[in-house]
CSV table of C-alpha atoms in Angstrom, one decimal:
chain,number,residue,atom,x,y,z
A,1,MET,CA,-83.4,181.2,236.5
A,2,SER,CA,-83.1,182.0,232.8
A,3,ASN,CA,-81.1,178.9,232.2
A,4,ARG,CA,-84.1,176.7,232.9
A,5,ILE,CA,-84.9,174.3,230.0
A,6,LYS,CA,-86.3,170.8,229.9
A,7,PRO,CA,-83.1,168.7,229.7
A,8,GLU,CA,-82.7,165.7,227.5
A,9,VAL,CA,-82.5,162.3,229.2
A,10,LEU,CA,-79.7,160.5,227.3
A,11,ALA,CA,-79.4,156.7,227.9
A,12,PRO,CA,-76.8,154.2,226.9
A,13,ALA,CA,-77.6,151.4,224.4
A,14,GLY,CA,-75.0,148.7,224.3
A,15,ASP,CA,-77.0,146.5,221.9
A,16,PHE,CA,-80.5,146.4,220.4
A,17,GLU,CA,-82.1,144.9,223.5
A,18,ARG,CA,-80.7,147.8,225.6
A,19,LEU,CA,-81.8,150.3,222.9
A,20,GLN,CA,-85.3,149.0,223.1
A,21,ALA,CA,-85.2,149.2,226.9
A,22,ALA,CA,-84.0,152.8,226.8
A,23,VAL,CA,-86.7,153.8,224.3
A,24,LYS,CA,-89.5,152.0,226.3
A,25,TYR,CA,-88.5,153.6,229.6
A,26,GLY,CA,-88.5,157.2,228.4
A,27,ALA,CA,-85.1,158.2,226.9
A,28,ASP,CA,-85.2,161.3,224.7
A,29,ALA,CA,-82.0,160.1,223.0
A,30,VAL,CA,-79.6,157.1,223.1
A,31,TYR,CA,-75.9,156.9,222.5
A,32,LEU,CA,-74.4,153.7,221.0
A,33,GLY,CA,-71.3,152.4,219.3
A,34,ALA,CA,-70.6,150.6,216.1
A,35,THR,CA,-68.1,147.8,215.8
A,36,SER,CA,-65.2,150.3,215.5
A,37,PHE,CA,-64.2,153.8,216.5
A,38,GLY,CA,-66.0,153.6,219.9
A,39,MET,CA,-64.8,153.5,223.5
A,40,ARG,CA,-66.6,150.4,224.7
A,41,ALA,CA,-65.1,147.2,223.2
A,42,ASN,CA,-67.0,145.0,225.7
A,43,ALA,CA,-70.4,146.4,224.9
A,44,GLY,CA,-72.5,144.5,222.3
A,45,ASN,CA,-72.3,147.3,219.8
A,46,PHE,CA,-74.0,147.5,216.4
A,47,ASN,CA,-72.9,146.2,213.1
A,48,GLU,CA,-73.9,148.1,209.9
A,49,GLU,CA,-77.3,146.3,209.5
A,50,GLU,CA,-78.1,146.5,213.3
A,51,LEU,CA,-77.2,150.2,213.3
A,52,ARG,CA,-79.6,151.0,210.5
A,53,ALA,CA,-82.3,149.0,212.2
A,54,GLY,CA,-81.6,150.6,215.6
A,55,VAL,CA,-81.8,154.1,214.2
A,56,LYS,CA,-85.1,153.2,212.4
A,57,PHE,CA,-86.6,151.8,215.6
A,58,ALA,CA,-85.5,154.8,217.6
A,59,HIS,CA,-86.7,157.4,215.1
A,60,GLU,CA,-90.1,155.6,214.9
A,61,HIS,CA,-90.5,156.3,218.6
A,62,GLY,CA,-89.2,159.9,218.4
A,63,VAL,CA,-85.8,159.1,220.0
A,64,ARG,CA,-82.5,160.5,218.7
A,65,VAL,CA,-79.4,158.4,218.1
A,66,TYR,CA,-75.9,159.5,218.8
A,67,LEU,CA,-73.0,157.4,217.5
A,68,THR,CA,-69.7,157.2,219.3
A,69,CYS,CA,-66.6,157.9,217.2
A,70,ASN,CA,-64.5,159.0,220.2
A,71,ILE,CA,-61.3,157.0,220.1
A,72,LEU,CA,-58.0,158.7,219.3
A,73,PRO,CA,-57.4,157.0,216.0
A,74,THR,CA,-54.1,155.6,214.8
A,75,ASN,CA,-52.9,156.3,211.3
A,76,GLU,CA,-54.3,153.0,210.2
A,77,GLU,CA,-57.7,153.7,211.7
A,78,ALA,CA,-57.7,157.2,210.2
A,79,ASP,CA,-57.5,155.5,206.7
A,80,GLN,CA,-60.8,153.8,207.4
A,81,LEU,CA,-62.6,156.8,208.8
A,82,GLU,CA,-64.2,158.1,205.6
A,83,GLU,CA,-66.0,154.8,205.0
A,84,PHE,CA,-67.2,154.7,208.6
A,85,LEU,CA,-68.6,158.2,208.4
A,86,LEU,CA,-70.4,157.5,205.2
A,87,ARG,CA,-72.0,154.4,206.7
A,88,ALA,CA,-73.1,156.4,209.7
A,89,ALA,CA,-74.7,159.0,207.5
A,90,ASP,CA,-76.4,156.3,205.5
A,91,ALA,CA,-77.8,154.8,208.7
A,92,GLY,CA,-79.3,158.1,209.6
A,93,VAL,CA,-77.7,158.8,213.0
A,94,ASP,CA,-78.4,162.2,214.4
A,95,ALA,CA,-75.0,163.1,215.8
A,96,LEU,CA,-71.4,161.8,216.0
A,97,ILE,CA,-69.6,161.9,219.4
A,98,VAL,CA,-66.0,162.7,218.6
A,99,ALA,CA,-62.8,163.4,220.6
A,100,ASP,CA,-60.2,164.1,217.9
A,101,VAL,CA,-60.0,167.3,215.9
A,102,GLY,CA,-59.1,165.4,212.8
A,103,ILE,CA,-62.3,163.3,213.0
A,104,LEU,CA,-64.2,166.5,213.7
A,105,MET,CA,-63.0,168.3,210.6
A,106,MET,CA,-63.4,165.3,208.3
A,107,ALA,CA,-66.9,164.8,209.5
A,108,ARG,CA,-67.8,168.4,208.9
A,109,ARG,CA,-66.5,168.2,205.3
A,110,LEU,CA,-67.8,164.7,204.5
A,111,VAL,CA,-71.1,164.4,206.4
A,112,PRO,CA,-72.1,168.0,207.2
A,113,GLN,CA,-75.7,167.0,207.8
A,114,ILE,CA,-74.8,165.1,211.0
A,115,ASP,CA,-74.4,167.1,214.2
A,116,ILE,CA,-71.1,166.9,216.1
A,117,HIS,CA,-70.9,166.3,219.8
A,118,ILE,CA,-67.5,166.7,221.5
A,119,SER,CA,-66.8,163.7,223.7
A,120,THR,CA,-65.9,163.9,227.3
A,121,GLN,CA,-62.6,162.3,226.2
A,122,THR,CA,-61.6,165.7,224.8
A,123,GLY,CA,-61.5,167.1,228.3
A,124,VAL,CA,-63.4,170.3,227.9
A,125,VAL,CA,-63.1,172.2,231.2
A,126,ASN,CA,-63.5,175.9,230.3
A,127,TYR,CA,-65.5,178.3,228.1
A,128,LEU,CA,-62.5,179.1,225.9
A,129,THR,CA,-62.3,175.5,224.6
A,130,ALA,CA,-66.0,175.2,224.3
A,131,ASN,CA,-66.2,178.4,222.2
A,132,GLU,CA,-63.4,177.3,219.8
A,133,LEU,CA,-65.0,173.9,219.3
A,134,TYR,CA,-68.3,175.7,218.6
A,135,LYS,CA,-66.6,177.8,215.9
A,136,LEU,CA,-65.2,174.6,214.4
A,137,GLY,CA,-68.8,173.3,214.0
A,138,ALA,CA,-69.6,171.5,217.3
A,139,LYS,CA,-73.3,171.4,218.2
A,140,ARG,CA,-72.6,170.1,221.7
A,141,VAL,CA,-69.8,169.7,224.2
A,142,VAL,CA,-69.8,166.8,226.7
A,143,LEU,CA,-68.0,168.4,229.6
A,144,ALA,CA,-65.2,166.6,231.5
A,145,ARG,CA,-66.6,164.8,234.5
A,146,GLU,CA,-64.3,166.6,236.9
A,147,LEU,CA,-66.2,169.9,236.9
A,148,PRO,CA,-68.2,171.4,239.8
A,149,LEU,CA,-71.6,172.9,239.1
A,150,GLU,CA,-70.3,176.5,239.5
A,151,THR,CA,-67.8,175.9,236.7
A,152,ILE,CA,-70.5,174.5,234.5
A,153,ARG,CA,-72.7,177.4,235.2
A,154,GLU,CA,-69.9,179.8,234.1
A,155,ILE,CA,-69.3,177.8,230.9
A,156,ARG,CA,-73.0,178.1,230.1
A,157,ARG,CA,-72.9,181.9,230.8
A,158,ARG,CA,-70.0,182.5,228.5
A,159,THR,CA,-70.8,180.3,225.5
A,160,PRO,CA,-73.4,180.7,222.7
A,161,ALA,CA,-77.0,179.8,223.8
A,162,ASP,CA,-77.3,177.3,220.9
A,163,LEU,CA,-74.2,175.4,222.0
A,164,GLU,CA,-75.6,172.4,223.9
A,165,ILE,CA,-74.0,171.3,227.1
A,166,GLU,CA,-74.1,167.6,228.1
A,167,CYS,CA,-72.9,166.2,231.4
A,168,PHE,CA,-72.7,162.7,233.0
A,169,VAL,CA,-75.2,162.5,235.9
A,170,HIS,CA,-75.2,158.8,236.7
A,171,GLY,CA,-72.9,155.8,236.6
A,172,ALA,CA,-69.3,154.7,237.0
A,173,MET,CA,-66.6,157.3,237.7
A,174,CYS,CA,-63.2,157.0,236.1
A,175,MET,CA,-60.2,157.6,238.4
A,176,SER,CA,-58.3,159.3,235.6
A,177,PHE,CA,-59.0,162.6,233.8
A,178,SER,CA,-62.1,161.8,231.7
A,179,GLY,CA,-60.7,158.4,230.8
A,180,ARG,CA,-57.3,159.4,229.6
A,181,CYS,CA,-55.7,156.5,231.5
A,182,LEU,CA,-52.8,154.2,230.8
A,183,LEU,CA,-53.0,152.0,233.9
A,184,SER,CA,-55.0,149.2,232.2
A,185,ASN,CA,-52.6,149.2,229.2
A,186,TYR,CA,-49.6,149.1,231.4
A,187,LEU,CA,-50.7,146.3,233.7
A,188,THR,CA,-52.7,144.1,231.3
A,189,GLY,CA,-52.0,145.3,227.7
A,190,ARG,CA,-55.7,146.3,227.3
A,191,ASP,CA,-55.9,149.9,226.1
A,192,ALA,CA,-58.6,152.0,227.8
A,193,ASN,CA,-58.4,154.4,224.8
A,194,ARG,CA,-59.4,151.6,222.6
A,195,GLY,CA,-62.4,150.7,224.8
A,196,GLU,CA,-60.7,147.7,226.4
A,197,CYS,CA,-60.2,148.9,230.0
A,198,ALA,CA,-59.7,146.1,232.5
A,199,GLN,CA,-60.6,148.5,235.4
A,200,PRO,CA,-57.4,147.9,237.5
A,201,CYS,CA,-58.4,151.0,239.4
A,202,ARG,CA,-61.1,148.8,241.1
A,203,TRP,CA,-58.6,146.3,242.4
A,204,SER,CA,-57.3,146.2,245.9
A,205,TYR,CA,-53.5,146.8,246.3
A,206,TYR,CA,-50.8,145.9,248.8
A,207,LEU,CA,-47.2,147.0,249.1
A,208,MET,CA,-44.2,144.6,249.0
A,209,GLU,CA,-40.9,145.8,250.2
A,210,GLU,CA,-38.0,145.0,247.9
A,211,LYS,CA,-36.0,142.9,250.4
A,212,ARG,CA,-38.9,141.0,251.8
A,213,PRO,CA,-40.4,139.2,248.8
A,214,GLY,CA,-43.7,137.5,249.5
A,215,GLN,CA,-44.6,139.7,252.4
A,216,TYR,CA,-47.5,141.9,251.5
A,217,PHE,CA,-48.3,145.0,253.5
A,218,PRO,CA,-51.8,146.6,253.3
A,219,ILE,CA,-52.2,150.4,252.9
A,220,PHE,CA,-54.8,150.9,255.7
A,221,GLU,CA,-57.8,153.1,255.0
A,222,ASP,CA,-60.3,151.2,257.2
A,223,GLU,CA,-61.0,147.7,258.3
A,224,HIS,CA,-61.5,146.6,254.7
A,225,GLY,CA,-58.0,147.8,253.5
A,226,SER,CA,-57.4,150.4,250.8
A,227,TYR,CA,-58.9,151.0,247.4
A,228,ILE,CA,-57.1,154.2,246.7
A,229,LEU,CA,-58.1,154.4,243.0
A,230,ASN,CA,-61.7,153.0,243.3
A,231,ALA,CA,-64.2,155.8,242.9
A,232,LYS,CA,-67.8,155.5,244.0
A,233,ASP,CA,-70.5,155.7,241.4
A,234,MET,CA,-72.2,159.0,240.6
A,235,SER,CA,-75.9,159.6,241.2
A,236,MET,CA,-77.5,163.0,240.7
A,237,ILE,CA,-81.1,161.8,240.8
A,238,ASP,CA,-81.7,164.0,243.9
A,239,HIS,CA,-80.4,167.1,242.3
A,240,ILE,CA,-82.2,167.6,239.0
A,241,ASP,CA,-83.1,171.1,239.9
A,242,ASP,CA,-79.5,172.1,240.4
A,243,LEU,CA,-78.5,170.5,237.1
A,244,VAL,CA,-81.2,172.4,235.2
A,245,ASP,CA,-80.4,175.7,236.9
A,246,ALA,CA,-76.8,175.4,235.9
A,247,GLY,CA,-77.9,175.3,232.2
A,248,ILE,CA,-77.1,171.6,231.4
A,249,THR,CA,-78.8,170.6,228.2
A,250,SER,CA,-78.5,166.8,228.3
A,251,LEU,CA,-78.3,164.5,231.3
A,252,LYS,CA,-76.2,161.5,230.4
A,253,ILE,CA,-76.4,158.1,232.0
A,254,GLU,CA,-73.2,156.1,231.9
A,255,GLY,CA,-73.4,152.3,231.1
A,256,ARG,CA,-73.2,151.0,227.5
A,257,ALA,CA,-71.8,147.8,229.0
A,258,LYS,CA,-74.6,147.6,231.6
A,259,SER,CA,-77.6,145.3,231.4
A,260,ALA,CA,-81.0,146.1,229.8
A,261,TYR,CA,-82.5,145.9,233.3
A,262,TYR,CA,-80.0,148.6,234.5
A,263,VAL,CA,-80.8,150.8,231.4
A,264,SER,CA,-84.6,150.4,232.0
A,265,VAL,CA,-84.6,151.2,235.7
A,266,VAL,CA,-82.2,154.2,235.6
A,267,THR,CA,-83.6,155.7,232.5
A,268,ASN,CA,-87.1,155.5,234.0
A,269,ALA,CA,-86.0,157.1,237.2
A,270,TYR,CA,-84.4,160.1,235.4
A,271,ARG,CA,-87.3,160.4,233.0
A,272,GLN,CA,-89.8,160.7,235.8
A,273,ALA,CA,-87.5,163.0,237.9
A,274,VAL,CA,-87.1,165.4,235.0
A,275,ASP,CA,-90.9,165.4,234.2
A,276,GLN,CA,-91.7,166.0,237.8
A,277,TYR,CA,-89.3,169.0,237.9
A,278,VAL,CA,-90.7,170.5,234.7
A,279,ALA,CA,-94.3,170.1,235.9
A,280,ASP,CA,-93.7,172.3,238.9
A,281,PRO,CA,-90.1,173.7,239.2
A,282,GLU,CA,-90.8,176.1,242.0
A,283,ASN,CA,-92.1,173.3,244.3
A,284,TYR,CA,-90.0,170.4,243.0
A,285,HIS,CA,-89.4,167.5,245.4
A,286,LEU,CA,-88.3,164.2,244.2
A,287,ALA,CA,-90.8,161.4,244.8
A,288,GLY,CA,-89.5,158.9,247.4
A,289,TRP,CA,-90.0,155.9,245.1
A,290,LEU,CA,-87.7,157.5,242.5
A,291,ALA,CA,-84.9,158.1,244.9
A,292,GLU,CA,-85.1,154.4,245.8
A,293,GLU,CA,-85.0,153.1,242.2
A,294,VAL,CA,-81.3,153.7,241.5
A,295,TYR,CA,-80.5,151.4,244.4
A,296,LYS,CA,-82.4,148.5,242.8
A,297,VAL,CA,-79.7,148.0,240.1
A,298,SER,CA,-76.2,146.8,240.4
A,299,HIS,CA,-74.1,149.7,241.6
A,300,ARG,CA,-71.2,150.8,243.8
A,301,GLU,CA,-71.8,153.1,246.7
A,302,TYR,CA,-73.1,156.4,245.4
A,303,CYS,CA,-71.7,160.0,245.6
A,304,THR,CA,-72.4,163.2,243.7
A,305,GLY,CA,-69.2,163.1,241.6
A,306,PHE,CA,-67.4,166.4,241.4
A,307,TYR,CA,-70.5,168.6,241.3
A,308,TYR,CA,-70.3,169.6,245.0
A,309,GLY,CA,-66.7,168.8,245.7
A,310,ARG,CA,-64.4,165.9,245.7
A,311,PRO,CA,-66.0,162.4,245.2
A,312,ASP,CA,-65.4,159.7,247.8
A,313,GLN,CA,-63.6,156.3,247.3
A,314,CYS,CA,-65.3,153.0,247.4
A,315,TYR,CA,-63.8,150.7,250.0
A,316,LEU,CA,-65.6,147.5,249.2
A,317,SER,CA,-63.8,144.7,247.3
A,318,GLY,CA,-65.1,145.0,243.7
A,319,GLY,CA,-67.6,147.5,245.1
A,320,TYR,CA,-70.8,146.3,243.6
A,321,VAL,CA,-74.1,146.2,245.5
A,322,ARG,CA,-77.2,144.5,244.0
A,323,GLU,CA,-80.4,144.5,245.9
A,324,CYS,CA,-82.8,143.2,243.2
A,325,ASP,CA,-82.8,140.7,240.4
A,326,ILE,CA,-85.0,140.9,237.3
A,327,VAL,CA,-87.0,137.6,237.2
A,328,ALA,CA,-89.2,138.0,234.2
A,329,VAL,CA,-90.4,140.3,231.4
A,330,VAL,CA,-94.1,140.7,230.5
A,331,ASP,CA,-95.3,139.5,227.2
A,332,HIS,CA,-99.0,140.4,227.6
A,333,CYS,CA,-101.9,140.4,230.0
A,334,ALA,CA,-105.4,138.9,229.5
A,335,ASP,CA,-108.4,138.0,231.7
A,336,GLY,CA,-106.6,138.7,235.0
A,337,TRP,CA,-103.5,136.7,234.0
A,338,LEU,CA,-100.0,137.9,233.2
A,339,TYR,CA,-98.0,136.0,230.6
A,340,GLY,CA,-94.3,136.4,230.5
A,341,THR,CA,-90.8,135.0,229.9
A,342,GLN,CA,-88.6,134.1,232.8
A,343,ARG,CA,-85.1,135.6,233.3
A,344,ASN,CA,-84.2,134.4,236.8
A,345,ARG,CA,-85.7,131.9,239.1
A,346,PHE,CA,-88.8,132.9,241.2
A,347,ALA,CA,-91.4,130.8,243.0
A,348,VAL,CA,-94.9,130.8,244.3
A,349,GLY,CA,-95.1,132.9,247.5
A,350,ASP,CA,-92.4,135.4,246.3
A,351,GLU,CA,-93.1,139.1,246.5
A,352,VAL,CA,-92.2,140.7,243.2
A,353,GLU,CA,-92.4,144.2,241.8
A,354,ILE,CA,-93.7,145.1,238.4
A,355,LEU,CA,-92.1,148.2,236.9
A,356,GLU,CA,-94.1,149.8,234.2
A,357,PRO,CA,-92.6,152.9,232.5
A,358,GLY,CA,-93.7,156.0,234.2
A,359,GLN,CA,-95.3,154.3,237.2
A,360,PRO,CA,-94.3,153.5,240.7
A,361,PRO,CA,-93.4,149.8,241.2
A,362,TYR,CA,-96.5,147.6,241.7
A,363,LYS,CA,-96.0,144.9,244.4
A,364,LEU,CA,-97.5,141.5,243.9
A,365,THR,CA,-97.3,138.2,245.8
A,366,VAL,CA,-97.1,135.3,243.3
A,367,ALA,CA,-100.1,133.2,244.1
A,368,GLU,CA,-99.6,130.6,241.3
A,369,ILE,CA,-97.3,129.9,238.4
A,370,ARG,CA,-98.2,128.0,235.3
A,371,ASN,CA,-95.8,126.8,232.7
A,372,GLY,CA,-96.1,127.1,229.0
A,373,GLU,CA,-98.4,124.1,228.8
A,374,GLY,CA,-100.7,125.6,231.4
A,375,GLU,CA,-99.7,123.3,234.2
A,376,SER,CA,-99.4,124.6,237.7
A,377,VAL,CA,-95.7,124.5,238.9
A,378,PRO,CA,-94.1,125.6,242.2
A,379,ALA,CA,-91.5,127.8,240.5
A,380,ALA,CA,-90.2,129.1,237.3
A,381,PRO,CA,-86.6,127.7,237.3
A,382,HIS,CA,-85.6,127.7,233.7
A,383,ALA,CA,-84.2,130.7,231.8
A,384,MET,CA,-86.5,132.0,229.1
A,385,MET,CA,-89.3,129.6,230.0
A,386,ALA,CA,-92.8,130.8,229.2
A,387,PHE,CA,-95.1,131.2,232.2
A,388,SER,CA,-98.3,132.8,233.4
A,389,MET,CA,-99.5,134.0,236.8
A,390,PRO,CA,-102.6,135.7,238.2
A,391,CYS,CA,-102.4,139.5,238.0
A,392,PRO,CA,-106.0,140.7,238.8
A,393,GLU,CA,-105.1,144.3,239.6
A,394,GLY,CA,-103.6,145.6,236.4
A,395,SER,CA,-102.7,145.1,232.8
A,396,PHE,CA,-99.0,145.7,231.8
A,397,THR,CA,-97.5,146.3,228.4
A,398,GLN,CA,-95.1,144.1,226.6
A,399,GLY,CA,-91.5,144.4,227.9
A,400,THR,CA,-92.4,145.5,231.4
A,401,ILE,CA,-89.9,144.3,234.0
A,402,ILE,CA,-90.7,142.0,236.9
A,403,ARG,CA,-88.1,141.9,239.7
A,404,LYS,CA,-87.7,140.7,243.2
A,405,LYS,CA,-85.5,141.6,246.1
A,406,LYS,CA,-82.4,139.5,246.6
A,407,THR,CA,-82.6,137.2,249.6
A,408,ASP,CA,-79.1,135.8,249.8
């Protein structure tokens, strides 16, 4: 039990809105990308000015910022690396997430004040590699996603105590070895190692025999067909105690391309789960409402990744399940009324949930809606419209989420 520490909750921040969501809902740290050298081309990412503002905002709220620099750079990109690293230092980021030994060594020489985290793209699967990277100056290793808990426990036991260990605990699983995949590049010309993956592993496939063109034969797995490359999503919300006991320093939530709603809900769930564990580790039991929260965002079927064995495949086309929609965000409350900004349509009579950071969802039936002019209306149908509604039971802070269960 000597491995027990309070782990960091590390949340994704694809843009400034998602950064704010992560901070508001309890992240200890965020990881984000600039407009180059990162592995998520489809995320919003941060230009130089936005990066500086994002770091300032996070630091004002006691949250650390880790900048991705985890592509495998071409010669041309390597020529631009020095300027990138100096800009990162100027912005005040707390750590660089790197996968390439050349980037690692240049960063140690050029910006030694910034911590180095070794990306999961490096594929660290044993204590030997972790120790050598530590000797080269790494502060943290982000282990490959393919490791069981017992292997992680052994890595922790055989590495220096001040080498931090980070592991993914929630989100999408790549079918390849920690993202080293050429399938997207081969089929679509979009390079996964440049952050442009088209996710062809999520597609359904049929076989066509050479002499029977146009005849497609399914590879049967069940009544839905076969999705032999389509992994389920990972969720370890029910196993915080095992993660801590294995000596994991940082619990990483996947999803820089996910919505601010996703970031808010999942970050909040892991924040509360960690805090509940730390408060009473000997009698830890995850609150039921927290176990339900991760099902209220868009997700594939869940599994526990490789932590307890082999993960399962997702047999649904596309695979995504979405049980709830965000319908509004709170601006402020006053005199028994809630004032907010609409995100998706909702109407009088709908039952909604208000998710305040650190609190169980508060259920409320919408008794009345008024538009920005104070006129009573049957629904809030227009995106970003100002509205108000009675909320006599509570006062909620700015940015709090209002959602409702999908009915279609």
